[in-house]
Short mmCIF file of C-alpha atoms in Angstrom, two decimals:
data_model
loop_
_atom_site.label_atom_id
_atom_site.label_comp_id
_atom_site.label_asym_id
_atom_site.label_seq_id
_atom_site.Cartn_x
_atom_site.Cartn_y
_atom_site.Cartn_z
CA UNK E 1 18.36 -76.03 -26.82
CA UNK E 2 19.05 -73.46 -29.40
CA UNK E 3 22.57 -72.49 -30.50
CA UNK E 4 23.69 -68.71 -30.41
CA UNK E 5 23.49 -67.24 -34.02
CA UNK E 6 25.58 -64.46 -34.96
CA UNK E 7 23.70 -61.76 -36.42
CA UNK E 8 26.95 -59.85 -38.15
CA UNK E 9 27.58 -62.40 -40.64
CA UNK E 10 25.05 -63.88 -43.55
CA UNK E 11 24.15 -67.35 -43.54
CA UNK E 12 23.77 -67.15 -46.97
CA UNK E 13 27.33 -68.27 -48.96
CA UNK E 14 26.65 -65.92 -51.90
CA UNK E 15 29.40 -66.25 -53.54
CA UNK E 16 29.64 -70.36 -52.90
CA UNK E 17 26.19 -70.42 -54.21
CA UNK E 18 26.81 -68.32 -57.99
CA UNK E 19 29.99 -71.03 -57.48
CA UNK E 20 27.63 -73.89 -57.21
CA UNK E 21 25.75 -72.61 -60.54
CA UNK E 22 29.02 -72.52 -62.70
CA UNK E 23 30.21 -76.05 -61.66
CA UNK E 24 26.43 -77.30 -62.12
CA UNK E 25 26.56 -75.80 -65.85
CA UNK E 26 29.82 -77.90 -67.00
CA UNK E 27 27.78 -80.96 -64.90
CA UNK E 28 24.49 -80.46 -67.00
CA UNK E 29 23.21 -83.68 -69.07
CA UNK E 30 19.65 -84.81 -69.91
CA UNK E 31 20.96 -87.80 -68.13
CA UNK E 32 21.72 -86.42 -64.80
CA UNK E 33 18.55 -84.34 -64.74
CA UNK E 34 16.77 -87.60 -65.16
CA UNK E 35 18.25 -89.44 -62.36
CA UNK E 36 17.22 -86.55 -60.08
CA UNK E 37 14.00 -86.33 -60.94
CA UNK E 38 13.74 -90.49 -60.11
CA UNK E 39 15.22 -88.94 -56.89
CA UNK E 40 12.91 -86.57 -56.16
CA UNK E 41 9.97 -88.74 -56.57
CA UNK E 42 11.07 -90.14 -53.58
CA UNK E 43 9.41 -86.89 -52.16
CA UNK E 44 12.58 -86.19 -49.75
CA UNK E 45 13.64 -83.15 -51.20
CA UNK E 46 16.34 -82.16 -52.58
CA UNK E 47 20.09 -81.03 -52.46
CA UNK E 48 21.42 -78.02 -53.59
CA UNK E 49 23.78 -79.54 -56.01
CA UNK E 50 20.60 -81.48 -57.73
CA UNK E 51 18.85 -78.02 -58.23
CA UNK E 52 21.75 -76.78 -59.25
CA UNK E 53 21.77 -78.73 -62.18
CA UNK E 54 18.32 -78.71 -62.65
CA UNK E 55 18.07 -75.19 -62.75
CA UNK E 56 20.66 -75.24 -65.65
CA UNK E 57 17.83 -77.21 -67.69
CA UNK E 58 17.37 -75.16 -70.61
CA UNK E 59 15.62 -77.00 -73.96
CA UNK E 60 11.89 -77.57 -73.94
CA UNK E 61 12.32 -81.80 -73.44
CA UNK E 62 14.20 -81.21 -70.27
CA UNK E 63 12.15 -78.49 -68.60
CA UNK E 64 8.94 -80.38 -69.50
CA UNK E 65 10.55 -83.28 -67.40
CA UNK E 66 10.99 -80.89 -64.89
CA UNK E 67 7.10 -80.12 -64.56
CA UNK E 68 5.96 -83.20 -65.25
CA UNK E 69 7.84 -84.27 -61.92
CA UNK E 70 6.66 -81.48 -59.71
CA UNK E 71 3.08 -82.10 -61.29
CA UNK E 72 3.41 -85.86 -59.72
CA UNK E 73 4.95 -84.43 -56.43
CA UNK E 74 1.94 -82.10 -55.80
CA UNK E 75 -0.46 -84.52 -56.82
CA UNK E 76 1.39 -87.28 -54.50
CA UNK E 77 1.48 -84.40 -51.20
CA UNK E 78 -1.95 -82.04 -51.84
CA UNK E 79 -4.14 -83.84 -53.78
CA UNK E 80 -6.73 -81.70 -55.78
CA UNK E 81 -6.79 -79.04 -53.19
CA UNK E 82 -6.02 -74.84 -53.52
CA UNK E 83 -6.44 -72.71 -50.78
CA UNK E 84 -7.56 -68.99 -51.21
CA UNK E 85 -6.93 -65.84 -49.77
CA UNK E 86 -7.18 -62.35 -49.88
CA UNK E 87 -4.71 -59.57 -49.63
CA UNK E 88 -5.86 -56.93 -47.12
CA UNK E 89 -3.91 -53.81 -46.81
CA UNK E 90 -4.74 -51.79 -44.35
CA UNK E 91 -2.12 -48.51 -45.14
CA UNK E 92 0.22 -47.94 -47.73
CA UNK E 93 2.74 -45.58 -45.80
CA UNK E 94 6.54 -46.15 -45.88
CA UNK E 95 9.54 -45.26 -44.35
CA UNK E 96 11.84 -47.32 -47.06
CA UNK E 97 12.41 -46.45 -50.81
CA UNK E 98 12.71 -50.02 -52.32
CA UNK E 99 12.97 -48.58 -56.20
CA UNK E 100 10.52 -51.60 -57.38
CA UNK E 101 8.34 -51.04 -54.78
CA UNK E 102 5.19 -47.61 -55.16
CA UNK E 103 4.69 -47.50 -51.71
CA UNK E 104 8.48 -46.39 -51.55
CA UNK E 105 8.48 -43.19 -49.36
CA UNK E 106 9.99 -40.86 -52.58
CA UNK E 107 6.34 -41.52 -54.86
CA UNK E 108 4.92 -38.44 -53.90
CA UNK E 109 2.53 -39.02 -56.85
CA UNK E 110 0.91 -42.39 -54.91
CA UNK E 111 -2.49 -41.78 -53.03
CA UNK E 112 -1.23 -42.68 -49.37
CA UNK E 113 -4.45 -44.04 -46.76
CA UNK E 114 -4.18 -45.13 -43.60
CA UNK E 115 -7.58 -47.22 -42.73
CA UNK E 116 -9.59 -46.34 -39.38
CA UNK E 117 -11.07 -49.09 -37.58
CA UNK E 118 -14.77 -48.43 -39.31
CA UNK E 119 -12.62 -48.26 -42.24
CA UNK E 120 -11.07 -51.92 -41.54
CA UNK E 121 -14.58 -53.59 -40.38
CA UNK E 122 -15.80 -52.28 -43.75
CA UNK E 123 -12.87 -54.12 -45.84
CA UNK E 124 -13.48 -56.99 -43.90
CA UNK E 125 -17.16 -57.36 -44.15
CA UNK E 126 -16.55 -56.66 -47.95
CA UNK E 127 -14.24 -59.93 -48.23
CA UNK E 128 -16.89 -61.61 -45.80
CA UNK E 129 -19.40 -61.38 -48.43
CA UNK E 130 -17.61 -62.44 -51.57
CA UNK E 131 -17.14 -65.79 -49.44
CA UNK E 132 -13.66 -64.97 -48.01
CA UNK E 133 -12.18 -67.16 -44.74
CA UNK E 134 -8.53 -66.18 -45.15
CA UNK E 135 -6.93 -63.36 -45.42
CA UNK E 136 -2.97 -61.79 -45.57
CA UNK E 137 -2.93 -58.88 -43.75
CA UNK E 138 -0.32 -55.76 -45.49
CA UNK E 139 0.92 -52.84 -44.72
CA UNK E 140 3.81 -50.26 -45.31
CA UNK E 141 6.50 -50.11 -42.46
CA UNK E 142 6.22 -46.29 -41.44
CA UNK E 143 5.45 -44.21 -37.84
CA UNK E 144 2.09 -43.62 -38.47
CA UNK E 145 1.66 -47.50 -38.76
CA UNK E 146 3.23 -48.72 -35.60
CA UNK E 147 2.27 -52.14 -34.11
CA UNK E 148 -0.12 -51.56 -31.82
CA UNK E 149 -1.94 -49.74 -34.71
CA UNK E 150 -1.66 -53.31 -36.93
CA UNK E 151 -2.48 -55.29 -33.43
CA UNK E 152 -5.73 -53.64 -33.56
CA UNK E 153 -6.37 -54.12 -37.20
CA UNK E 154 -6.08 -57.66 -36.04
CA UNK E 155 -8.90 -57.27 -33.54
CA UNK E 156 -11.14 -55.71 -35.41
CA UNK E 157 -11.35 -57.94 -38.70
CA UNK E 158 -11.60 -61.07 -36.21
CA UNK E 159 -14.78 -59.23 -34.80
CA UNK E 160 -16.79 -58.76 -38.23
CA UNK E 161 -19.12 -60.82 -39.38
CA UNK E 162 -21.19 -60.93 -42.30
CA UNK E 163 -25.16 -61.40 -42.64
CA UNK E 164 -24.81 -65.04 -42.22
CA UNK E 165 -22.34 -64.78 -39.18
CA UNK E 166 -19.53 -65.77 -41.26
CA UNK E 167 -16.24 -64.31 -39.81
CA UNK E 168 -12.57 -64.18 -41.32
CA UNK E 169 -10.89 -67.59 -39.79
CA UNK E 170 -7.40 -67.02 -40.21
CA UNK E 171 -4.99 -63.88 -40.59
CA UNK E 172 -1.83 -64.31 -42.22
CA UNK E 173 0.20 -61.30 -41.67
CA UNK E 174 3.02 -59.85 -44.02
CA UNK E 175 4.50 -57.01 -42.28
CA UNK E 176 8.25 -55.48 -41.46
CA UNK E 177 10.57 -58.01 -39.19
CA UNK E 178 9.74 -57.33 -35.43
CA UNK E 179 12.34 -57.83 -32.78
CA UNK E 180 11.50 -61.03 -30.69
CA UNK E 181 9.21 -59.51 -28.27
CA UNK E 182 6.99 -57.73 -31.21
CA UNK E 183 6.63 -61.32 -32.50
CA UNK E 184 5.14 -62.54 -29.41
CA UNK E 185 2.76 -59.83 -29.08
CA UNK E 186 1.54 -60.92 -33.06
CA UNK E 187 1.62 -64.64 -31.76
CA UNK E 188 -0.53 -63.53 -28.87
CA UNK E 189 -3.30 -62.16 -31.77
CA UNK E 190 -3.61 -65.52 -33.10
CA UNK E 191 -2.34 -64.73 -35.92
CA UNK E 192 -1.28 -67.84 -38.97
CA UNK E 193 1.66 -67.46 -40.95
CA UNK E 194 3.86 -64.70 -40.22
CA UNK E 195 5.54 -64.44 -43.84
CA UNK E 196 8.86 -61.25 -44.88
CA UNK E 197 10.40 -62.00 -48.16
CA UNK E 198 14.21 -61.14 -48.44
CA UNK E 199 13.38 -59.27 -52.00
CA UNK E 200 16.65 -60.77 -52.54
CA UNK E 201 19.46 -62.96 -51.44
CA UNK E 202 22.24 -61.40 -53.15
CA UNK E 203 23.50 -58.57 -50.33
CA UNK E 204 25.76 -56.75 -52.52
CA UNK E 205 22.41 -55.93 -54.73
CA UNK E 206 20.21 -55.59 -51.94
CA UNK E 207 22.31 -52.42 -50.86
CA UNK E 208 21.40 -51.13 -54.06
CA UNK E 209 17.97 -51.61 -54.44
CA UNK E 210 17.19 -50.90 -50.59
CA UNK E 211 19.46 -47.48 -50.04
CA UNK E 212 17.27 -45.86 -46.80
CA UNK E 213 14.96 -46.83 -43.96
CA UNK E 214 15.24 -50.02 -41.75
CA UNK E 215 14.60 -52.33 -44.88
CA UNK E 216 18.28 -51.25 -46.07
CA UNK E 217 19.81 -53.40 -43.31
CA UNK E 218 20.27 -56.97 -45.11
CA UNK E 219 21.20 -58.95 -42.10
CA UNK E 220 18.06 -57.45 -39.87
CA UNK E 221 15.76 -58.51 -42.56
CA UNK E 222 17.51 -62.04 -43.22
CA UNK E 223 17.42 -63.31 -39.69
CA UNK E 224 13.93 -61.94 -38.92
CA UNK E 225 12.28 -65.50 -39.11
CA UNK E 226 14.91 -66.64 -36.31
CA UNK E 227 13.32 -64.05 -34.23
CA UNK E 228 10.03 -64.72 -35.15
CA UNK E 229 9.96 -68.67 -34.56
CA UNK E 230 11.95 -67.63 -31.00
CA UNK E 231 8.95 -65.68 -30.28
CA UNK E 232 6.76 -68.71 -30.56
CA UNK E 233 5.29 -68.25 -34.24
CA UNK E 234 4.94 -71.70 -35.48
CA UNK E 235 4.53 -71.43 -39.47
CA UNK E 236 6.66 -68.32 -41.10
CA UNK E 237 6.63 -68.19 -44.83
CA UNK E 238 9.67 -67.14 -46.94
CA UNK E 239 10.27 -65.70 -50.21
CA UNK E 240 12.14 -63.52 -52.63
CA UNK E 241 10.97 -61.16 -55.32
CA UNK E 242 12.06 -62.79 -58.66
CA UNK E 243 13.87 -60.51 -61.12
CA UNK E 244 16.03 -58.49 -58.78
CA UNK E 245 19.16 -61.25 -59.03
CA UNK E 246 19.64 -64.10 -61.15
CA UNK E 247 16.47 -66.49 -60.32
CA UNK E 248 18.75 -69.65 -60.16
CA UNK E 249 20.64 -67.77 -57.61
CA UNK E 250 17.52 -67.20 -55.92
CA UNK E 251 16.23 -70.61 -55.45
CA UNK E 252 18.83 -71.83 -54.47
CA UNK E 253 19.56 -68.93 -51.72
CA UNK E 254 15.91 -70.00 -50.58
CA UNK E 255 16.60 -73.21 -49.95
CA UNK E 256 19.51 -72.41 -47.53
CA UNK E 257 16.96 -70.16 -46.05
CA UNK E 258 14.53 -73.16 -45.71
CA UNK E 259 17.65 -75.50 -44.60
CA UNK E 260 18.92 -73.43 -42.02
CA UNK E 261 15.14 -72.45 -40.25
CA UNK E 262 14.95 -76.61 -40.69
CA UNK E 263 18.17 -77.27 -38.38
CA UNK E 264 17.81 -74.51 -35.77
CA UNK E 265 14.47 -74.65 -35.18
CA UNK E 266 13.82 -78.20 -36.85
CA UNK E 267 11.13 -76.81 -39.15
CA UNK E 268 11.92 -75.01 -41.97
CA UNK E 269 8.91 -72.94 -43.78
CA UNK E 270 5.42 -73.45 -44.73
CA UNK E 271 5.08 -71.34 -47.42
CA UNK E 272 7.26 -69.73 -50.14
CA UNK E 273 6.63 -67.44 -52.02
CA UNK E 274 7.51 -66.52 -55.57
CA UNK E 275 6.31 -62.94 -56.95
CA UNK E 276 7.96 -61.50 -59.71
CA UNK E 277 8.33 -57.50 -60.66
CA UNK E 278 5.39 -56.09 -61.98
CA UNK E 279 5.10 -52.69 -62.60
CA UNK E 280 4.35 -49.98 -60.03
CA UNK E 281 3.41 -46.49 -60.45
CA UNK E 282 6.12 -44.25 -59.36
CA UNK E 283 8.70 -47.05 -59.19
CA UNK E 284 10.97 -46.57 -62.25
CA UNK E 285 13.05 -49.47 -62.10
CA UNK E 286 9.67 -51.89 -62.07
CA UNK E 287 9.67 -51.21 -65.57
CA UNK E 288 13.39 -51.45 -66.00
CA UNK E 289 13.78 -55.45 -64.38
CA UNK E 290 17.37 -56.11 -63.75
CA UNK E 291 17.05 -59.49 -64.22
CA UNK E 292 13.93 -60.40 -66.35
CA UNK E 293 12.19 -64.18 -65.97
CA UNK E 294 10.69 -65.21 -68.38
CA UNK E 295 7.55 -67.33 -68.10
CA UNK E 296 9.15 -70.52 -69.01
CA UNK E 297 11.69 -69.86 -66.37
CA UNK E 298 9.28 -68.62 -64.18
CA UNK E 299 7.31 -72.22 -64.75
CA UNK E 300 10.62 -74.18 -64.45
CA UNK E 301 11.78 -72.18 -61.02
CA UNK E 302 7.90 -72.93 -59.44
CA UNK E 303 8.67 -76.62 -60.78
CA UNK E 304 12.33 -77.15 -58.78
CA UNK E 305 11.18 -75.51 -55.65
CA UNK E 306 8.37 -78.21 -55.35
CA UNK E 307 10.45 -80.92 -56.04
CA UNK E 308 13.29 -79.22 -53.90
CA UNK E 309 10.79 -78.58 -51.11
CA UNK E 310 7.62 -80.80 -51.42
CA UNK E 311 6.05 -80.68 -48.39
CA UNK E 312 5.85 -76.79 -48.42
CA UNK E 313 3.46 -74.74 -49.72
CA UNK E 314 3.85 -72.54 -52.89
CA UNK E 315 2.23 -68.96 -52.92
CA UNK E 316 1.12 -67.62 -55.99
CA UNK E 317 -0.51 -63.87 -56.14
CA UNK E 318 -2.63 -62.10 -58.76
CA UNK E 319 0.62 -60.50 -59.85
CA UNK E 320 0.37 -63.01 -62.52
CA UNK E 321 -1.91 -63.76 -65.50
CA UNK E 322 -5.14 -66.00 -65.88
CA UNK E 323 -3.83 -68.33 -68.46
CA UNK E 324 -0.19 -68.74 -66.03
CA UNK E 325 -1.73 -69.10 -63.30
CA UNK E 326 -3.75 -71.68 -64.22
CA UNK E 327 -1.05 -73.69 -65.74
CA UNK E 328 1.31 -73.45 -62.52
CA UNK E 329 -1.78 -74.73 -59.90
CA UNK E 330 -0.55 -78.45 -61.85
CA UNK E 331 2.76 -77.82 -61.38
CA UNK E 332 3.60 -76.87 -57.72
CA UNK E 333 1.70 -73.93 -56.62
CA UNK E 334 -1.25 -74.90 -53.56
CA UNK E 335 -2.15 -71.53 -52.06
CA UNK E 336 -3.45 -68.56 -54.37
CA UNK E 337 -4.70 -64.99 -53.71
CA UNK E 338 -7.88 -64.55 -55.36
CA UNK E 339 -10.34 -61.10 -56.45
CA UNK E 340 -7.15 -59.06 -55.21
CA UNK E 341 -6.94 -55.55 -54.52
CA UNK E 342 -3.36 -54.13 -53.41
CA UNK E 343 -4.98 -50.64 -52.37
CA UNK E 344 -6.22 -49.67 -49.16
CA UNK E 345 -9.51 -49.45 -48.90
CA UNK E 346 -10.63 -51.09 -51.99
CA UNK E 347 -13.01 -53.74 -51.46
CA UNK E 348 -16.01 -51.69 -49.70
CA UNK E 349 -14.44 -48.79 -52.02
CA UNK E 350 -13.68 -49.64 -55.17
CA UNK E 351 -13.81 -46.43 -57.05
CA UNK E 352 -11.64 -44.83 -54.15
CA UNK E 353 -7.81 -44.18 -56.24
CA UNK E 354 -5.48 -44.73 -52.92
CA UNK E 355 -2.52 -45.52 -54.24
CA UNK E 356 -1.79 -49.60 -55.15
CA UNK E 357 1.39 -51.40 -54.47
CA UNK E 358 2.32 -52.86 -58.23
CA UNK E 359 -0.04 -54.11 -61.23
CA UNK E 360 -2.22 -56.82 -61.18
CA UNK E 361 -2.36 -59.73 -63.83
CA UNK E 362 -5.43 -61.76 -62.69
CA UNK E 363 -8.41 -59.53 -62.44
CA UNK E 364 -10.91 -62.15 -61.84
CA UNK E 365 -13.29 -62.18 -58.73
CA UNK E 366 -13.17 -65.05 -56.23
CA UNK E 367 -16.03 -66.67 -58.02
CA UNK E 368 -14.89 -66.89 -61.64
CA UNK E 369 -11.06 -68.28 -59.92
CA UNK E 370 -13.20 -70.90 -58.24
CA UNK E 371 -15.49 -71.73 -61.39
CA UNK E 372 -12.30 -71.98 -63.45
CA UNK E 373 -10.55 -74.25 -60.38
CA UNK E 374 -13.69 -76.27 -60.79
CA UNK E 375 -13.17 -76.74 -64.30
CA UNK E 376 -9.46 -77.69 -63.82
CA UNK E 377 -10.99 -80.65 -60.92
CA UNK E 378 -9.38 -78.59 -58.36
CA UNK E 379 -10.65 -78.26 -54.86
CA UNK E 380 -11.41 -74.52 -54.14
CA UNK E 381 -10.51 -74.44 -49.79
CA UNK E 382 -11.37 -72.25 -47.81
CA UNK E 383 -9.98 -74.73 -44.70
CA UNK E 384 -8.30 -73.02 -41.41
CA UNK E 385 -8.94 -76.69 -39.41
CA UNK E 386 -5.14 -77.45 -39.01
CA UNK E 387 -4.07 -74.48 -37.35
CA UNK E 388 -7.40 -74.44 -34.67
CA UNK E 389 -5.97 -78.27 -34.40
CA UNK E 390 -2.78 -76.86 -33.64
CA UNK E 391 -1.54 -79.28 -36.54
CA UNK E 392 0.91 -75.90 -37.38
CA UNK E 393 4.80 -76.36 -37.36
CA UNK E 394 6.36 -79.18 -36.77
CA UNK E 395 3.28 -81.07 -36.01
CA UNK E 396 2.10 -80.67 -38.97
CA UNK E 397 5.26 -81.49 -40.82
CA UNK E 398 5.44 -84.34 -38.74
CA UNK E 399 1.81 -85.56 -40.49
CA UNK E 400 2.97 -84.45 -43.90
CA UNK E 401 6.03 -86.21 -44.40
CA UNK E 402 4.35 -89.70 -44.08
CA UNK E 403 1.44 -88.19 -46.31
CA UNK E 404 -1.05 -88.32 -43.61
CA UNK E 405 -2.28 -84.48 -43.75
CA UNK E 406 -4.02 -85.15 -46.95
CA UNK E 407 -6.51 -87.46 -44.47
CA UNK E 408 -7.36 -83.73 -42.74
CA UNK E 409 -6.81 -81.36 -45.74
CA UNK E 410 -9.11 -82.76 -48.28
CA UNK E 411 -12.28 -83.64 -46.52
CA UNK E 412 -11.45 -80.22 -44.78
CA UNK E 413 -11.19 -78.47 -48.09
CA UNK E 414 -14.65 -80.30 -49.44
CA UNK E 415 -16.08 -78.98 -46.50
CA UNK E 416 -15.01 -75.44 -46.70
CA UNK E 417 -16.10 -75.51 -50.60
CA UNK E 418 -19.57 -76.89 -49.95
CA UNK E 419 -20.29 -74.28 -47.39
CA UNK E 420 -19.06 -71.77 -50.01
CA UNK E 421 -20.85 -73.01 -52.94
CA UNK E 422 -24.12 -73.04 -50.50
CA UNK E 423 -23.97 -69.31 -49.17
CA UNK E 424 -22.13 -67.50 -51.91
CA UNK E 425 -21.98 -69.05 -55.35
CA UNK E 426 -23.84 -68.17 -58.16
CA UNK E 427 -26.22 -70.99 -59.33
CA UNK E 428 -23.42 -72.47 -62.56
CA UNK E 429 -21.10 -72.15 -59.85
CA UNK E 430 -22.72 -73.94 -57.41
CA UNK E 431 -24.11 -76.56 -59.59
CA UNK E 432 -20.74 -78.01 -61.44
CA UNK E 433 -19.13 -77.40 -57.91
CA UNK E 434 -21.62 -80.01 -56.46
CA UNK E 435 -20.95 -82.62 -59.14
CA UNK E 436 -17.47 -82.30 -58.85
CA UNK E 437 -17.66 -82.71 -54.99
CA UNK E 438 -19.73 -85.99 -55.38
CA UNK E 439 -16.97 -87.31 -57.71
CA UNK E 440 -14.09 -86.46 -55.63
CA UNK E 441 -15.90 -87.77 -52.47
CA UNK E 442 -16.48 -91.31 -54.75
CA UNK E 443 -13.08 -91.38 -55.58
CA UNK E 444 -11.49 -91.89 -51.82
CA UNK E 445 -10.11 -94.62 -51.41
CA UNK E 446 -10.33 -95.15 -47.91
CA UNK E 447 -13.96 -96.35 -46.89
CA UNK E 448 -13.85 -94.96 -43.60
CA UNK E 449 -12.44 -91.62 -44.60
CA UNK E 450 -14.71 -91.28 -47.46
CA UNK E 451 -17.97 -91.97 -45.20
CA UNK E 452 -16.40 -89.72 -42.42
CA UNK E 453 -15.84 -87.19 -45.76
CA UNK E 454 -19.78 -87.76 -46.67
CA UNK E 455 -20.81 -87.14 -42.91
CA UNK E 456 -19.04 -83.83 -42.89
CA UNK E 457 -20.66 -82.84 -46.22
CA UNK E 458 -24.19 -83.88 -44.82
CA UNK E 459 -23.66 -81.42 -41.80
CA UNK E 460 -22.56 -78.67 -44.45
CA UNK E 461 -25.35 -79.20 -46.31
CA UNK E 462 -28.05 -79.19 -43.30
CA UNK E 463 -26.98 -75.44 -42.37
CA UNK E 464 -23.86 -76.38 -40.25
CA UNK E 465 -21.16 -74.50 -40.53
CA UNK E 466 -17.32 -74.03 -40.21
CA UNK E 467 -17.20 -77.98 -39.99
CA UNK E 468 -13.70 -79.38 -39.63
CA UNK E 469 -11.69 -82.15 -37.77
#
């Protein structure tokens, strides 16, 4: 039975938390840091006095300890596997003036679009036939975008399919909180994930960096995955947008976020996710960080939350560079955006200037992040098997905990990838994507699992598709 909350008060000890940090500092010793990262290769997570103190871990020895940890923790949970998705926003009007944010309702200089249906089959069919399953589903929180507008948006991208019947398998949806009843009207879509990032923790700077429109009111936003999990959604993802408060602050604000969604509801998130500023046309202050992370803090924070957090998964967008990016899949990170556009209407247009929510850092297509996963022995998955499984929530924490999920997930992921490499990839692509396949699939240890593996890719290979267990 679920306890009452009180919505008028924070669940989130701010000050206790920037308390934490200060004690952790006069705590800090290679020593200690060492001794938790023994602990959390026990792959139970962590407390928030242990990422305290690692989060204090400043020379190169220690935070190198740090990733080589997290690196063992993601190999130890999800394998080789990365799953990709798309960003698909469908309108790019807002009501709130977020001063990092270009879709803020005071850039009169921003292109603003709001996709028609044809408009929304064409995006879709456009990801269809760059080999998209997934995609995240955006838009700005405004009148002219009400629900039942972004219900239908729902519809209609399920409906599309490509030239080889392919259709988009899973929407992930990233829109403003919903009272209770909106979330069971986006459960009733079949929707995935239902991720809202706080921006930040810290309420006395979210007032200033959210001063009008419903975003402004901290506490609405805060408890908006309480409503949504009430409403039935099973897997909500979390986040904050790094360089609006002190990152260590941050992470550890996330994790009472993850803590308190994992004793009210007993399952805490699936995903997090860890953006930082970038800039943004017509958004002064996304060229003016407050708080600036650097990349080897930016490594180091990705690092923690995996070992503070293993068994849930790490977003990373194209916000970031190639040659990051790349270095952070080893170190925590299991679900990436990929060939990303933040502009409505800019797949099946791409010379169209609507207006685009920040900067992008990876401007790679799907194919060259997949040939470049390849090279790194990564799986490239396209998988949506759990969630038609109804392995979501805590079922599927339930499997992931005792390490089982990886039994689902990677011949699930092989699959996905061979019916990719088949209908979409270039011939390099395709080629060095088969041999790694055949190595990974000789690697398994499991006899049975690796001959039910080689059945599935047999089936794949024959013209079978959207094969899965």
């Amino acid at each position: 039975m679920l306890t009452p909350q009180t919505k008028t008060t924070s669940f989130i000890p701010r000050d206790e938390l920037y308390n934490r940090l200060d004690e952790a500092q006069k705590k800090f010793s290679s020593q200690k840091l060492r001794e938790i990262l023994h602990e959390a290769l026990k792959l139970k997570g962590l407390s928030l006095d242990q990422v305290a103190i690692l989060l204090q871990a400043e020379e190169e020895k220690d935070i190198q300890a740090i990733l080589a940890a997290a690196s063992q923790v993601k190999e130890a949970i999800y394998g080789r596997r990365m799953v990709l998705f798309a960003p698909l926003y469908i309108a790019n009007y807002c009501s709130n003036n977020c001063v990092y944010c270009a879709f803020r309702k005071d850039n009169t200089t921003l292109a603003r679009a709001r996709l028609s249906s044809k408009e929304i089959e064409e995006e879709t069919l456009a990801l269809l036939r760059e080999g998209h399953k997934r995609v995240l589903m955006l838009t700005g929180e405004d009148e002219r975008t009400p629900l039942e507008y972004f219900l239908e948006a729902i519809r209609r991208v399920y409906s599309v399919k490509d030239e080889r019947g392919a259709s988009i398998r899973r929407i992930n949806v990233e829109i403003a909180p919903l009272d209770v009843e909106g979330f069971r009207k986006l459960k009733a879509e079949k929707i995935g994930t239902y991720a809202c990032f706080q921006e930040t923790y810290d309420e006395k700077l979210y007032t200033k960096y959210h001063p009008v429109g419903p975003k402004s009111d901290y506490l609405w936003r805060l408890y908006v995955m309480d409503r949504a999990m009430e409403g039935g959604i099973d897997d909500v993802g979390i986040g904050v947008l790094f360089g609006l408060a002190d990152y260590r602050f941050e992470v550890l604000a996330l994790l009472v976020h993850a803590n308190h969604l994992e004793e009210r509801f007993g399952c805490g998130p699936h995903t997090v996710s860890v953006p930082r500023i970038e800039p943004a046309d017509g958004a002064p202050l996304s060229t003016r960080v407050p708080f600036p992370v650097s990349d080897q803090d930016f490594k180091k924070l990705v690092a923690i939350i995996r070992l503070a957090l293993p068994y849930t998964g790490i977003i990373l967008s194209t916000r970031e560079s190639e040659s990051l990016r790349q270095e952070l899949f080893h170190y925590g990170v299991s679900q990436i955006s990929a060939g990303s556009r933040t502009n409505p209407g800019a797949y099946s247009h791409p010379g169209e200037k609507t207006g685009s929510q920040f900067s992008l850092g990876d401007h790679r297509s799907l194919e060259e992040v997949i040939s470049a996963l390849i090279d790194d022995g990564f799986i490239p998955s396209f998988c949506t098997g759990c969630y038609r499984k109804g392995r979501v929530g805590q079922d599927f924490m339930d499997l992931a905990k005792p390490g089982l999920i990886q039994k689902f997930c990677m011949p699930n992921g092989l699959f996905s990838f061979r019916e990719y490499l088949d209908d979409y990839a270039s011939p390099p692509t395709r080629e060095k994507g088969l041999r790694l396949i055949e190595k990974l699939v000789s690697e398994i240890p499991d006899r049975a699992l690796q001959k039910k593996t080689s059945m599935g890719l047999a089936e794949v290979a024959e013209g079978k598709r959207d094969v899965y267990y």
